[in-house]
């Protein structure tokens, strides 16, 4: 049975640590290898992407493999052909599949029927590849993950779900601050031992890192007006950053909607690490490909 990465919960703590260690090594050595020589990965995207598409493709090239980009509309995912049949076809031609999908069930169904590893390149429920880059960035800046105090301010969305799962494995102490009605699932909070407070000022107190993401995720465009109203007061401003711990860093998975979830002043300010975080998407994607498709042992 192939291993999949549909959510961070598909990993255990040792495997998560191994992926980060490999990513650190790849970054340090500007690694180029041949783990994927002669191997092809199919990349299906139902939604737009800059970072995920580019880093998966570049990472594949750095490991000697080849990536085929498939626009889900052209493939007719679930319309021209069932997800099951598309998975069964692709699995006969390629060594791995990454998929960015509207509904998480689609990526689960691809995994069920492909017969090759499937990597979730973002679904409505999870964004595991992002969380790996986030953890690498936190580790680089704070020297550790266990005990790191991370304040997440904004929407209880896919990006937060993966961060919470990562916290459960790494010992990060997460405080979540969302408006009422936008909280993450209780099980995710419980598994991570995370704290939920609705007041962002209280959430960021003594935080080592402040994280936010867009208020309107892809696929939620029709809720824009309501969301922009409901999230008033949750913008990460210089004042909010000043209320965090001294030396706190700011993270955002990007793309950002400046003036909504974060001001430009914070995003381009001295505490921001958003472009290091984006860079780390490449190193962590490469680590995932090397371990999942390239035969690199999990023990490092
Ligand atoms: N952060 C992230 O996943 O970016 P893209 O949507 O551009 O891939
Ligand atoms: N929560 C955002 C993340 C984009 C990378 C979305 O799903 O659109």
Coordinates of C-alpha atoms and ligand atoms in Angstrom, one line a residue:
X1 CA 0.0 0.0 0.0
X2 CA 1.4 3.4 -0.9
X3 CA 1.7 6.1 1.8
X4 CA -0.2 9.2 1.3
X5 CA 0.0 12.7 2.7
X6 CA -3.6 13.9 2.9
X7 CA -3.1 15.6 6.3
X8 CA -0.3 16.1 8.8
X9 CA -2.1 13.4 10.9
X10 CA -0.8 10.8 8.3
X11 CA 2.6 11.3 10.0
X12 CA 3.9 10.4 13.4
X13 CA 6.1 12.7 15.4
X14 CA 9.3 10.9 14.3
X15 CA 8.3 11.1 10.6
X16 CA 7.5 14.8 10.9
X17 CA 10.9 15.4 12.6
X18 CA 12.6 13.4 9.8
X19 CA 10.9 15.4 7.1
X20 CA 12.0 18.7 8.7
X21 CA 15.6 17.4 9.2
X22 CA 15.8 16.4 5.5
X23 CA 14.4 19.8 4.5
X24 CA 17.0 21.5 6.6
X25 CA 19.7 19.5 5.0
X26 CA 18.4 20.1 1.5
X27 CA 18.3 23.8 2.2
X28 CA 21.7 24.0 3.7
X29 CA 23.4 22.1 0.8
X30 CA 21.2 23.5 -2.0
X31 CA 20.5 19.9 -2.7
X32 CA 20.3 18.4 -6.1
X33 CA 19.8 14.7 -6.4
X34 CA 18.5 11.8 -8.4
X35 CA 16.0 10.3 -6.1
X36 CA 13.2 10.8 -8.7
X37 CA 15.2 9.9 -11.8
X38 CA 12.9 8.3 -14.3
X39 CA 9.9 9.2 -12.1
X40 CA 7.0 11.3 -13.0
X41 CA 4.5 13.1 -10.7
X42 CA 1.1 14.3 -11.9
X43 CA -0.1 17.6 -10.4
X44 CA -3.9 18.2 -10.6
X45 CA -5.1 21.6 -9.6
X46 CA -8.8 22.5 -9.2
X47 CA -7.8 25.9 -7.8
X48 CA -5.2 28.5 -8.6
X49 CA -1.7 28.3 -7.1
X50 CA 1.7 30.1 -7.2
X51 CA 3.7 28.6 -4.4
X52 CA 2.4 25.0 -4.3
X53 CA 2.6 24.4 -8.0
X54 CA 6.0 26.0 -8.5
X55 CA 7.7 24.4 -5.5
X56 CA 6.4 20.9 -6.3
X57 CA 7.5 21.3 -9.9
X58 CA 10.9 22.8 -9.0
X59 CA 11.4 20.2 -6.2
X60 CA 10.7 17.4 -8.7
X61 CA 13.3 18.8 -11.1
X62 CA 15.9 19.2 -8.3
X63 CA 15.5 15.5 -7.6
X64 CA 15.8 14.5 -11.2
X65 CA 12.1 13.8 -11.9
X66 CA 9.5 15.2 -14.2
X67 CA 6.2 16.8 -13.3
X68 CA 3.1 16.9 -15.4
X69 CA 0.6 19.7 -14.7
X70 CA -3.0 18.9 -15.2
X71 CA -5.7 21.6 -15.0
X72 CA -8.6 19.9 -13.4
X73 CA -11.0 21.7 -15.8
X74 CA -9.3 20.1 -18.8
X75 CA -9.1 16.7 -17.1
X76 CA -12.8 17.1 -16.3
X77 CA -12.2 15.8 -12.7
X78 CA -15.5 14.3 -11.6
X79 CA -17.3 15.6 -14.7
X80 CA -15.7 14.2 -17.9
X81 CA -14.5 11.2 -15.9
X82 CA -15.0 10.1 -12.3
X83 CA -12.3 10.8 -9.7
X84 CA -11.9 7.0 -9.3
X85 CA -11.2 6.4 -13.0
X86 CA -8.9 9.3 -13.2
X87 CA -6.9 8.0 -10.2
X88 CA -6.8 4.5 -11.7
X89 CA -5.5 5.8 -15.0
X90 CA -2.9 8.1 -13.6
X91 CA -1.6 5.4 -11.2
X92 CA -0.7 3.3 -14.3
X93 CA 1.5 6.0 -15.7
X94 CA 3.1 8.0 -12.9
X95 CA 4.9 7.4 -9.6
X96 CA 3.0 10.0 -7.6
X97 CA 0.1 12.4 -7.7
X98 CA -0.4 15.8 -6.0
X99 CA -3.8 17.3 -6.0
X100 CA -5.3 20.7 -5.0
X101 CA -9.0 20.1 -4.6
X102 CA -12.2 21.8 -3.6
X103 CA -13.5 19.0 -1.4
X104 CA -11.2 16.9 0.8
X105 CA -13.1 13.8 -0.3
X106 CA -11.7 14.2 -3.8
X107 CA -8.1 13.8 -2.6
X108 CA -9.1 10.9 -0.3
X109 CA -10.7 9.2 -3.3
X110 CA -7.7 9.8 -5.5
X111 CA -5.6 8.1 -2.7
X112 CA -8.0 5.2 -2.4
X113 CA -7.9 4.4 -6.1
X114 CA -4.5 5.6 -7.5
X115 CA -2.2 2.8 -6.2
X116 CA 0.6 5.4 -5.9
X117 CA 1.3 8.0 -3.2
X118 CA -1.0 11.0 -3.2
X119 CA 0.0 14.3 -1.7
X120 CA -2.7 16.8 -0.7
X121 CA -1.7 20.1 -2.3
X122 CA -4.5 21.9 -0.4
X123 CA -8.1 20.9 0.2
X124 CA -10.9 22.8 1.9
X125 CA -9.9 20.9 5.1
X126 CA -6.1 20.7 5.2
X127 CA -2.9 22.1 3.8
X128 CA -0.2 19.8 5.0
X129 CA 2.6 21.0 2.6
X130 CA 2.1 24.5 4.0
X131 CA 2.4 23.4 7.6
X132 CA 5.7 21.7 6.9
X133 CA 7.2 24.9 5.6
X134 CA 5.7 26.8 8.5
X135 CA 7.4 24.4 11.0
X136 CA 10.7 24.7 9.3
X137 CA 10.5 28.5 9.4
X138 CA 9.5 28.5 13.1
X139 CA 12.4 26.1 13.9
X140 CA 14.9 28.2 12.0
X141 CA 13.8 31.4 13.8
X142 CA 13.1 30.0 17.3
X143 CA 15.6 27.1 17.5
X144 CA 13.0 24.6 18.5
X145 CA 9.3 23.7 18.1
X146 CA 8.4 22.1 21.5
X147 CA 7.1 24.8 23.7
X148 CA 7.0 27.5 21.0
X149 CA 4.0 29.8 21.6
X150 CA 2.2 30.3 18.3
X151 CA -0.8 32.7 18.1
X152 CA -3.1 32.2 15.1
X153 CA -5.4 35.1 14.5
X154 CA -8.2 34.9 11.9
X155 CA -10.2 32.2 10.2
X156 CA -10.3 28.6 11.6
X157 CA -9.5 27.2 8.1
X158 CA -7.5 24.5 6.3
X159 CA -4.2 26.2 7.1
X160 CA -5.0 26.3 10.8
X161 CA -6.2 22.7 10.8
X162 CA -2.8 21.6 9.5
X163 CA -0.9 23.8 11.9
X164 CA -2.9 22.3 14.8
X165 CA -2.2 18.8 13.6
X166 CA 1.5 19.7 13.4
X167 CA 1.3 21.2 16.9
X168 CA -0.1 17.9 18.2
X169 CA 3.1 16.2 16.9
X170 CA 5.7 18.8 17.7
X171 CA 4.7 20.2 21.1
X172 CA 4.0 23.7 19.9
X173 CA 1.6 25.7 22.2
X174 CA -1.1 27.2 19.9
X175 CA -3.5 29.9 20.9
X176 CA -6.3 30.4 18.3
X177 CA -8.2 33.6 18.0
X178 CA -11.2 33.6 15.7
X179 CA -14.5 35.5 15.6
X180 CA -17.4 33.5 17.0
X181 CA -18.6 31.0 14.4
X182 CA -15.2 30.7 12.7
X183 CA -13.5 28.4 15.2
X184 CA -11.6 25.2 14.0
X185 CA -13.1 21.8 14.9
X186 CA -13.0 21.1 18.6
X187 CA -11.2 17.8 18.0
X188 CA -8.3 19.6 16.3
X189 CA -8.0 22.0 19.2
X190 CA -8.2 19.2 21.8
X191 CA -5.6 17.0 20.0
X192 CA -3.2 19.9 19.9
X193 CA -4.0 21.0 23.5
X194 CA -4.6 24.4 21.9
X195 CA -6.3 27.4 23.6
X196 CA -9.2 29.3 22.0
X197 CA -9.7 33.0 22.9
X198 CA -11.8 35.3 20.9
X199 CA -9.8 38.5 21.8
X200 CA -6.8 38.7 19.4
X201 CA -4.9 41.0 21.9
X202 CA -5.2 38.3 24.5
X203 CA -4.2 35.6 22.0
X204 CA -0.9 37.2 21.0
X205 CA 0.3 38.0 24.5
X206 CA 3.8 36.4 25.0
X207 CA 3.5 34.7 21.6
X208 CA 6.8 33.8 19.9
X209 CA 5.0 33.8 16.5
X210 CA 1.8 35.4 15.1
X211 CA 0.2 33.6 12.1
X212 CA -2.7 34.7 10.0
X213 CA -4.3 33.7 6.7
X214 CA -6.9 35.2 4.4
X215 CA -10.5 35.7 5.7
X216 CA -12.0 34.4 2.5
X217 CA -10.4 31.2 1.2
X218 CA -10.7 29.9 -2.3
X219 CA -14.2 28.6 -2.9
X220 CA -15.8 30.9 -0.3
X221 CA -16.0 33.9 -2.6
X222 CA -19.8 34.1 -2.2
X223 CA -19.4 34.6 1.5
X224 CA -17.0 37.5 1.1
X225 CA -19.2 40.3 2.3
X226 CA -20.3 38.5 5.4
X227 CA -16.8 37.4 6.2
X228 CA -15.2 40.8 5.7
X229 CA -17.8 42.1 8.2
X230 CA -17.4 39.4 10.7
X231 CA -13.6 39.5 10.8
X232 CA -13.4 43.2 11.6
X233 CA -10.9 43.6 14.5
X234 CA -8.9 40.6 13.6
X235 CA -6.3 42.4 11.4
X236 CA -2.7 41.8 12.4
X237 CA -1.5 45.4 12.8
X238 CA 1.7 46.8 14.2
X239 CA -0.2 47.4 17.5
X240 CA -1.1 43.7 17.6
X241 CA 2.5 42.7 16.9
X242 CA 3.7 45.0 19.7
X243 CA 1.4 43.2 22.1
X244 CA 3.1 39.9 21.2
X245 CA 6.4 38.7 22.8
X246 CA 9.5 40.7 22.2
X247 CA 11.1 39.3 19.0
X248 CA 8.0 37.6 17.9
X249 CA 7.9 36.7 14.2
X250 CA 5.0 37.1 11.8
X251 CA 4.0 34.3 9.4
X252 CA 1.4 34.1 6.6
X253 CA 1.1 31.3 4.1
X254 CA 0.3 33.8 1.2
X255 CA -1.3 35.0 -0.9
X256 CA -2.2 37.9 1.4
X257 CA -5.0 40.4 1.2
X258 CA -3.3 43.5 2.6
X259 CA -5.5 45.7 4.7
X260 CA -7.7 42.8 5.6
X261 CA -6.0 40.0 7.7
X262 CA -2.7 41.9 7.8
X263 CA -1.3 45.4 7.1
X264 CA 1.5 45.9 4.6
X265 CA 3.5 47.5 7.5
X266 CA 3.5 44.1 9.3
X267 CA 3.9 41.9 6.2
X268 CA 6.9 43.9 5.0
X269 CA 8.2 44.8 8.5
X270 CA 11.2 43.6 10.4
X271 CA 9.3 40.8 12.2
X272 CA 7.9 39.3 9.0
X273 CA 9.3 36.0 7.8
X274 CA 6.7 35.5 5.0
X275 CA 9.2 35.1 2.2
X276 CA 11.5 32.8 4.1
X277 CA 8.3 30.8 4.7
X278 CA 7.6 30.8 1.0
X279 CA 11.2 29.7 0.2
X280 CA 10.8 26.9 2.7
X281 CA 7.9 25.5 0.7
X282 CA 10.6 24.4 -1.8
X283 CA 12.8 22.7 0.7
X284 CA 10.0 20.9 2.5
X285 CA 8.3 19.9 -0.8
X286 CA 11.6 18.3 -1.8
X287 CA 11.8 16.5 1.5
X288 CA 8.3 15.1 1.0
X289 CA 9.1 13.9 -2.5
X290 CA 12.4 12.3 -1.5
X291 CA 10.7 10.4 1.4
X292 CA 7.4 9.6 -0.3
X293 CA 8.5 8.9 -3.9
X294 CA 12.3 8.8 -3.9
X295 CA 12.9 6.0 -1.4
X296 CA 14.7 8.1 1.1
X297 CA 14.5 6.3 4.5
X298 CA 12.4 7.9 7.2
X299 CA 15.2 7.5 9.6
X300 CA 17.0 10.2 7.6
Ligands
LIG1 N1 0.5 29.1 0.3 C1 0.1 28.5 -0.8 O1 -0.3 27.3 -0.8 O2 0.2 29.3 -2.0 P1 -0.5 28.9 -3.4 O3 -1.9 29.0 -3.2 O4 0.0 30.0 -4.3 O5 0.0 27.6 -3.8
LIG2 N1 -6.9 29.3 3.3 C1 -6.4 29.6 1.9 C2 -5.0 29.2 1.7 C3 -4.4 29.5 0.4 C4 -3.0 29.0 0.3 C5 -7.3 29.0 0.9 O1 -7.7 27.9 1.1 O2 -7.6 29.7 -0.1

